[in-house]
mmCIF file of C-alpha atoms in Angstrom:
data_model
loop_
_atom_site.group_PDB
_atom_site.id
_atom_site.type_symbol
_atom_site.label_atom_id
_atom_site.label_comp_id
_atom_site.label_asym_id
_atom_site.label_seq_id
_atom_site.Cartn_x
_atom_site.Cartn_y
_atom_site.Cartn_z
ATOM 1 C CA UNK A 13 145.347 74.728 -222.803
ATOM 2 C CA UNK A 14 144.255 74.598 -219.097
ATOM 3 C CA UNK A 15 140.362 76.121 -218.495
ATOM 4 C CA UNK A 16 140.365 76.082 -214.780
ATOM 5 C CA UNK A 17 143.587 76.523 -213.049
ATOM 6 C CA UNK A 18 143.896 76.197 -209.299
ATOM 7 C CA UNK A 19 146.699 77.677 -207.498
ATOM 8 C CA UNK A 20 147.688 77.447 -203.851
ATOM 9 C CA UNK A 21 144.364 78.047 -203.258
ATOM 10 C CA UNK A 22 143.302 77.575 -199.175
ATOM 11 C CA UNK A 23 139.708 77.756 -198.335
ATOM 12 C CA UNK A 24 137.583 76.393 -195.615
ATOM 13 C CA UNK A 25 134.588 77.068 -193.117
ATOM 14 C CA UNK A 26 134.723 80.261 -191.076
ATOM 15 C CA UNK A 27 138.102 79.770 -189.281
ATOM 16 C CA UNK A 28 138.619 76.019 -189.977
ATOM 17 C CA UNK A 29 140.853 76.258 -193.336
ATOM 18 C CA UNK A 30 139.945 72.767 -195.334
ATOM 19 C CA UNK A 31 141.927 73.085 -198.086
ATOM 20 C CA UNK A 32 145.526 73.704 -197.490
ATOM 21 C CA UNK A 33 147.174 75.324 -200.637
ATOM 22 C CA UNK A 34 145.878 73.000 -203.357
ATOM 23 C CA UNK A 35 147.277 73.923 -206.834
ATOM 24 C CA UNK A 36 145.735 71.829 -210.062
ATOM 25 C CA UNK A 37 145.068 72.543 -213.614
ATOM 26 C CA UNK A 38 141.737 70.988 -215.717
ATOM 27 C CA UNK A 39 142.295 71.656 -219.640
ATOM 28 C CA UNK A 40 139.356 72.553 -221.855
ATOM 29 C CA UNK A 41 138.813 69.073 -223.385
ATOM 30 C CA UNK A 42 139.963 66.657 -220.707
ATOM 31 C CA UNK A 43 138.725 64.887 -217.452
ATOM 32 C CA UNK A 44 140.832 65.589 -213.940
ATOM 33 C CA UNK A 45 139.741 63.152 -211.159
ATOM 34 C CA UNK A 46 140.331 64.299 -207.383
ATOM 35 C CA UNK A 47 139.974 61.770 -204.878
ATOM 36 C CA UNK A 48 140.753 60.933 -201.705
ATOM 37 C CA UNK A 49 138.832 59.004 -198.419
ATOM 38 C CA UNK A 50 135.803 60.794 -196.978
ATOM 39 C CA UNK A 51 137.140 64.231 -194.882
ATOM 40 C CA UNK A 52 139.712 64.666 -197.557
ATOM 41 C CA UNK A 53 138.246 67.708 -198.136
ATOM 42 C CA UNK A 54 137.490 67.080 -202.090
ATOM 43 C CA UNK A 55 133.529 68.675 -202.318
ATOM 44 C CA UNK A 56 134.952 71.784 -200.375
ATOM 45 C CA UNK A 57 137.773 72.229 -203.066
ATOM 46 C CA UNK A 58 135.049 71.989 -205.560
ATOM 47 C CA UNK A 59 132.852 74.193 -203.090
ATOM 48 C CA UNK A 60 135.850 76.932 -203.558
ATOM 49 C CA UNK A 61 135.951 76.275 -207.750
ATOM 50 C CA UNK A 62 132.191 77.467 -207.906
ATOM 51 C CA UNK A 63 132.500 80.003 -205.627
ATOM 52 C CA UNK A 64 130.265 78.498 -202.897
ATOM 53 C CA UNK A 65 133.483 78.448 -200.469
ATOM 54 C CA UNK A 66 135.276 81.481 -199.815
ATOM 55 C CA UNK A 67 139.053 81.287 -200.491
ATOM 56 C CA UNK A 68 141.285 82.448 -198.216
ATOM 57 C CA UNK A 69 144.279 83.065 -200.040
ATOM 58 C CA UNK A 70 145.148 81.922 -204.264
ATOM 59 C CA UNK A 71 144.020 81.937 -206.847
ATOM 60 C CA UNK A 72 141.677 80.743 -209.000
ATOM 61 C CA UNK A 73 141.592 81.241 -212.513
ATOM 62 C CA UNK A 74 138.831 80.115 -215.128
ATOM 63 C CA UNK A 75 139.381 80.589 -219.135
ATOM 64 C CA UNK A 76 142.406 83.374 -218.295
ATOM 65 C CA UNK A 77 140.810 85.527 -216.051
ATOM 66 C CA UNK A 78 140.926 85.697 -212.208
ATOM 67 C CA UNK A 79 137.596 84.793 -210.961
ATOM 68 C CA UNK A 80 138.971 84.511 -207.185
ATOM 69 C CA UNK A 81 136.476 86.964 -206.624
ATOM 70 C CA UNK A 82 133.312 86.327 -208.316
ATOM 71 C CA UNK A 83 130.217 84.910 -207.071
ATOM 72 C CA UNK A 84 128.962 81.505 -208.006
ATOM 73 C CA UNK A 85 126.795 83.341 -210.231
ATOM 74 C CA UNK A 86 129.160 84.822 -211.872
ATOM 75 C CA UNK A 87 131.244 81.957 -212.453
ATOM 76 C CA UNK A 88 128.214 80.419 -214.300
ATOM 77 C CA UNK A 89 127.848 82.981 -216.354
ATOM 78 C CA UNK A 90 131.025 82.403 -217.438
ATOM 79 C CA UNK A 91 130.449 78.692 -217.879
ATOM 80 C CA UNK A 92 130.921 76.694 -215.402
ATOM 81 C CA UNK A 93 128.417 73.758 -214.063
ATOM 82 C CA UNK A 94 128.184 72.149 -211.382
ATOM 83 C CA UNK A 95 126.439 69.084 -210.488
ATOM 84 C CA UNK A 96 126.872 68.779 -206.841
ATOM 85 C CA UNK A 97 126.662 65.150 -204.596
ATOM 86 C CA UNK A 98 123.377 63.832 -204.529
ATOM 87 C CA UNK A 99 121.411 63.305 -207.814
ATOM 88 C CA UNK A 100 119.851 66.578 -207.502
ATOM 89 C CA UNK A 101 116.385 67.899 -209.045
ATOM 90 C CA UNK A 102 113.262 69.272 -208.428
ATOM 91 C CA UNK A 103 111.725 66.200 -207.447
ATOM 92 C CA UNK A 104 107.779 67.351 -207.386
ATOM 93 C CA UNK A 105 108.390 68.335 -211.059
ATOM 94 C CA UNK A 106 108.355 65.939 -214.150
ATOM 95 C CA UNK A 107 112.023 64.677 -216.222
ATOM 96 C CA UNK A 108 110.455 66.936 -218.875
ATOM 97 C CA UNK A 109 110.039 69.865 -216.232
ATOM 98 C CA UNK A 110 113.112 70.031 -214.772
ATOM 99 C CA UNK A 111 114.770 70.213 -218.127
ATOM 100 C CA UNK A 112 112.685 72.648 -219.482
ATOM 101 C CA UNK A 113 113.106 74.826 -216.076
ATOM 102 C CA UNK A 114 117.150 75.258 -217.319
ATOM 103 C CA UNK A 115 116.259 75.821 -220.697
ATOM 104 C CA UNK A 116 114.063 78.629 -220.554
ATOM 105 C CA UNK A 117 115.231 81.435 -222.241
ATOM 106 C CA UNK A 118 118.207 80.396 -223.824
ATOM 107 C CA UNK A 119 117.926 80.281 -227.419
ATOM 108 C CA UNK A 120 118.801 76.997 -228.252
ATOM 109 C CA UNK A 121 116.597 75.613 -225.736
ATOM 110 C CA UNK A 122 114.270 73.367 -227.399
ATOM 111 C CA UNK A 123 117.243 71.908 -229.128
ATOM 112 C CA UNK A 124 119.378 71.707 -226.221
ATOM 113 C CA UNK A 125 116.952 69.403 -224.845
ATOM 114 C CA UNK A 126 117.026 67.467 -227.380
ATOM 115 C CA UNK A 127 120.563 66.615 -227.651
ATOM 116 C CA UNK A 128 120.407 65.731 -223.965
ATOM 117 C CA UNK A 129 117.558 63.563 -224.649
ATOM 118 C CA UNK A 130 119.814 61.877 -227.115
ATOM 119 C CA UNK A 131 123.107 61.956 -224.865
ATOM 120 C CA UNK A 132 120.697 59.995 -222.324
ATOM 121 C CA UNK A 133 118.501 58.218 -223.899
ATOM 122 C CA UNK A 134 117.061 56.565 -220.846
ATOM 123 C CA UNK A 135 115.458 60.149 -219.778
ATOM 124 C CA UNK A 136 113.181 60.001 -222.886
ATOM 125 C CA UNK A 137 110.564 57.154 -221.443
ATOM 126 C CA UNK A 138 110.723 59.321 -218.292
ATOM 127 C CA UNK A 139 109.783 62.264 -219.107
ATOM 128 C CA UNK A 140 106.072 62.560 -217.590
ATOM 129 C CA UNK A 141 108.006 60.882 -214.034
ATOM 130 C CA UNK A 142 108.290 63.029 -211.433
ATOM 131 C CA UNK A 143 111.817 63.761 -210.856
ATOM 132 C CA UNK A 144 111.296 61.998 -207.474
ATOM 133 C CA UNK A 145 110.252 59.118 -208.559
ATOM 134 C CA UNK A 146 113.360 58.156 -210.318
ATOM 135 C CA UNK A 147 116.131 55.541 -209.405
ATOM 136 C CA UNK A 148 118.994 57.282 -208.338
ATOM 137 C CA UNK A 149 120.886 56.494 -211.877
ATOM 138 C CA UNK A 150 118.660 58.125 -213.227
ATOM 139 C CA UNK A 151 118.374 61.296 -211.124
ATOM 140 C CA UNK A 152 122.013 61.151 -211.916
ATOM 141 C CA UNK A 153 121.481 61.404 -215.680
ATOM 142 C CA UNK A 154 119.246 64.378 -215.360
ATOM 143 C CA UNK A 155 121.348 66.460 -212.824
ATOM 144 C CA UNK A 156 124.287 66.215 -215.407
ATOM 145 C CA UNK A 157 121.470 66.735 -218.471
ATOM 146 C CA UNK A 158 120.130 70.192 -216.658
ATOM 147 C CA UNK A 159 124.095 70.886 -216.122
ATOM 148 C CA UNK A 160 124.972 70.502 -219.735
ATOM 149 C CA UNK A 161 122.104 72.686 -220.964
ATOM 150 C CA UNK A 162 123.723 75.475 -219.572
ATOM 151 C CA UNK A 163 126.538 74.804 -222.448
ATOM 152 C CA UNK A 164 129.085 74.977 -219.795
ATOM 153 C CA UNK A 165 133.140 75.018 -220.898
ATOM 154 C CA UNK A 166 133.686 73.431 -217.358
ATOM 155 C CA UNK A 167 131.554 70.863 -215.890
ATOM 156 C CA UNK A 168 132.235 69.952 -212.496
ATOM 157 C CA UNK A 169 130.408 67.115 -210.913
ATOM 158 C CA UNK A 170 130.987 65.631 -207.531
ATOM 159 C CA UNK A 171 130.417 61.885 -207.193
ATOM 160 C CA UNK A 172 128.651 60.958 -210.191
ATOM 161 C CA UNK A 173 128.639 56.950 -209.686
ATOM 162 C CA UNK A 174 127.836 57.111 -205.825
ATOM 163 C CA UNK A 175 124.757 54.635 -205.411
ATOM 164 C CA UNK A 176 123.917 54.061 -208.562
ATOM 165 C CA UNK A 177 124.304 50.864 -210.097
ATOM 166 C CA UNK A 178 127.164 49.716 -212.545
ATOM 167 C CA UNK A 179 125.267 49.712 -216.090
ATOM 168 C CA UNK A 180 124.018 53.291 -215.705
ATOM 169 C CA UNK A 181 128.347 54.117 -213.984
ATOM 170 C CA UNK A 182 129.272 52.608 -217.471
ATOM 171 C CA UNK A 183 126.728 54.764 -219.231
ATOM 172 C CA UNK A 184 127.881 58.137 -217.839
ATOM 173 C CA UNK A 185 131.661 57.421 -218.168
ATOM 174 C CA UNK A 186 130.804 57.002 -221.742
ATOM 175 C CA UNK A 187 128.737 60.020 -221.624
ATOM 176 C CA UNK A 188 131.605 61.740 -219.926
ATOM 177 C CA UNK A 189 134.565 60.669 -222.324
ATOM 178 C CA UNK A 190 132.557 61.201 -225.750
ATOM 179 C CA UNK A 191 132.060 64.914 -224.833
ATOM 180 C CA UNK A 192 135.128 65.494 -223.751
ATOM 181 C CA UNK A 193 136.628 63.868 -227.268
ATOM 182 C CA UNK A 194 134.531 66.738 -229.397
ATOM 183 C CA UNK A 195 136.347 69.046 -227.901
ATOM 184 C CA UNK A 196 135.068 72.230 -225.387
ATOM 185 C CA UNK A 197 134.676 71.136 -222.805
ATOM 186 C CA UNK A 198 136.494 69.738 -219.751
ATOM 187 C CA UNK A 199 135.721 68.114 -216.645
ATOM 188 C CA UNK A 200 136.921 68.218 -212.666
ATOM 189 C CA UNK A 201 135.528 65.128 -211.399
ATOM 190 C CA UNK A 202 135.577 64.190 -207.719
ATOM 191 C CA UNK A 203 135.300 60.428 -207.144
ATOM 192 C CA UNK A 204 135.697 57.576 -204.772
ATOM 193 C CA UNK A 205 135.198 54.877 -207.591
ATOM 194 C CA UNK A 206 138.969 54.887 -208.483
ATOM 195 C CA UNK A 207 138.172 52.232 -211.622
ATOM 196 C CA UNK A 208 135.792 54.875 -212.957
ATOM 197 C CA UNK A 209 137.699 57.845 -212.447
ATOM 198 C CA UNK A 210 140.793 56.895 -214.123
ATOM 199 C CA UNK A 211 138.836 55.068 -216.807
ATOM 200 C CA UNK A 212 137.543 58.759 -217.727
ATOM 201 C CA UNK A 213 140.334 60.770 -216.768
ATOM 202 C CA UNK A 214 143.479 61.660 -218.037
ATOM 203 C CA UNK A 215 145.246 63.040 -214.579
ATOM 204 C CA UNK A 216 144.628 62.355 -211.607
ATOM 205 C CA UNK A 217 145.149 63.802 -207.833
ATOM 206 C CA UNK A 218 145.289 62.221 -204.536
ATOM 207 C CA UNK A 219 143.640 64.533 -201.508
ATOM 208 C CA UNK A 220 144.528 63.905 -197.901
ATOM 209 C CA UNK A 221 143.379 66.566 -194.962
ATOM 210 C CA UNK A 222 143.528 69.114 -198.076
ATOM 211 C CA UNK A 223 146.684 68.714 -199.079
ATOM 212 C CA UNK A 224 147.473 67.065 -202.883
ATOM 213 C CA UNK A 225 149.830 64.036 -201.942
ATOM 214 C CA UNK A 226 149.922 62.549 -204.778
ATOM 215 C CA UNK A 227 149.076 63.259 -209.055
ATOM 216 C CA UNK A 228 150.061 61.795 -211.963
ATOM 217 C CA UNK A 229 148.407 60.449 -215.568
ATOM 218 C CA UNK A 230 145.923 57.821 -216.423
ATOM 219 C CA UNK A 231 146.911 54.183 -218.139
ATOM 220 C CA UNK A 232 148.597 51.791 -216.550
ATOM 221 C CA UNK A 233 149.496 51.517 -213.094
ATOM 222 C CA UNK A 234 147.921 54.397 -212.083
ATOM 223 C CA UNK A 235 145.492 52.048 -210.671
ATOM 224 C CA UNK A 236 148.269 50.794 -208.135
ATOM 225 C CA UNK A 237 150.072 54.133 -207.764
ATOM 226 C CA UNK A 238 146.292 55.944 -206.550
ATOM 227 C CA UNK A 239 145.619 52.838 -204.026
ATOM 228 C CA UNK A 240 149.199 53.349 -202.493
ATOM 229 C CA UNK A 241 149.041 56.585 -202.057
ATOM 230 C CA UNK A 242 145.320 56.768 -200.272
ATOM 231 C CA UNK A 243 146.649 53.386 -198.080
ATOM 232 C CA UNK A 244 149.407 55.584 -196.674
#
């Protein structure tokens, strides 16, 4: 079953249209990797998923209903996450903190952070760091943690790997793939690392000035076929 279905969907900035009637489909317990060379226009299509891009025409349509016209908000609350470029946090507060901050209120919350503790194991010697003070792997770790808390049905996360070194890439691929495998969850992942993105996902498509121009499964050769097409 697909979870977040894009169809023919055009957004963009004020009167400069980005995206250029980009149709895809994420299921609920799978990875989908966009990619595409810088300018491709791959954060604004995620941009337009969340909501923080207006579309201007298509559809978008998130566990069977039309949420075309919901605000970001709204789209949360409905359970999506979104862990934009960047390693984001709130750097002046501690690891602890800035977990905590997402898991107030929820009921779960105490637990939640636990299981996150335990899905990144690194975070646990750093929770008295200040957010800021992190490497950027690890930033990484606790953007997607505070994401997760939210017990999303869609996580979308836009260049998870960039900077970060290739033990902690290897460590939230795994991450990536062993929730996906228990089932609930799936994952639009934008990425320029094409060895990670196929290694987690099982389709693929190939953005060029916001147009798809190429898609197709994981396994092999996909490798080759994803090179060709963003060489052409």
């Amino acid at each position: 079953m697909s979870m977040l279905v894009l169809e023919d969907v055009r957004a963009g900035y004020g009167r400069t249209e980005v995206i250029h009637g980009v149709s895809l489909e994420v299921p609920d317990d799978g990875v989908v990797a966009v990619m595409g060379h810088n300018g491709a226009g791959k954060t604004t299509l995620l941009r337009a998923a969340i909501g923080l891009v207006k579309t201007n025409s298509g559809k978008i349509v998130f566990d069977g209903e039309d949420i075309s016209s919901l605000r970001p908000s709204g789209r949360v609350r409905r359970g999506i996450a979104y862990v934009p470029q960047g390693q984001q946090s709130f750097p002046q507060l501690t690891t602890a903190e800035n977990l905590q901050v997402v898991a107030d209120g929820r009921k779960r919350g105490k637990e939640l952070i636990d299981e996150m503790l335990d899905l990144f194991p690194a975070l646990k010697d750093l929770l008295t760091r200040r957010a800021g003070l992190l490497s950027g792997g690890q930033r990484q770790q606790l953007a997607i943690a505070r994401a997760l808390i939210t017990e999303p049905k869609m996580l979308i996360l836009d260049e998870p790997t960039e900077g970060i070194q290739p033990s902690v890439v290897a460590e939230i691929e795994q991450t990536i793939t062993s929730l996906t495998e228990r089932g609930g969850l799936g994952v639009l992942l934008v990425e320029q690392h094409i060895g990670f993105a196929l290694g987690a996902a099982e389709r693929y498509y190939v953005l060029e000035s916001g147009r798809v121009t190429s898609s197709g499964t994981g396994g092999a050769g996909a490798e080759q076929k994803v090179r060709e097409a963003m060489t052409i």
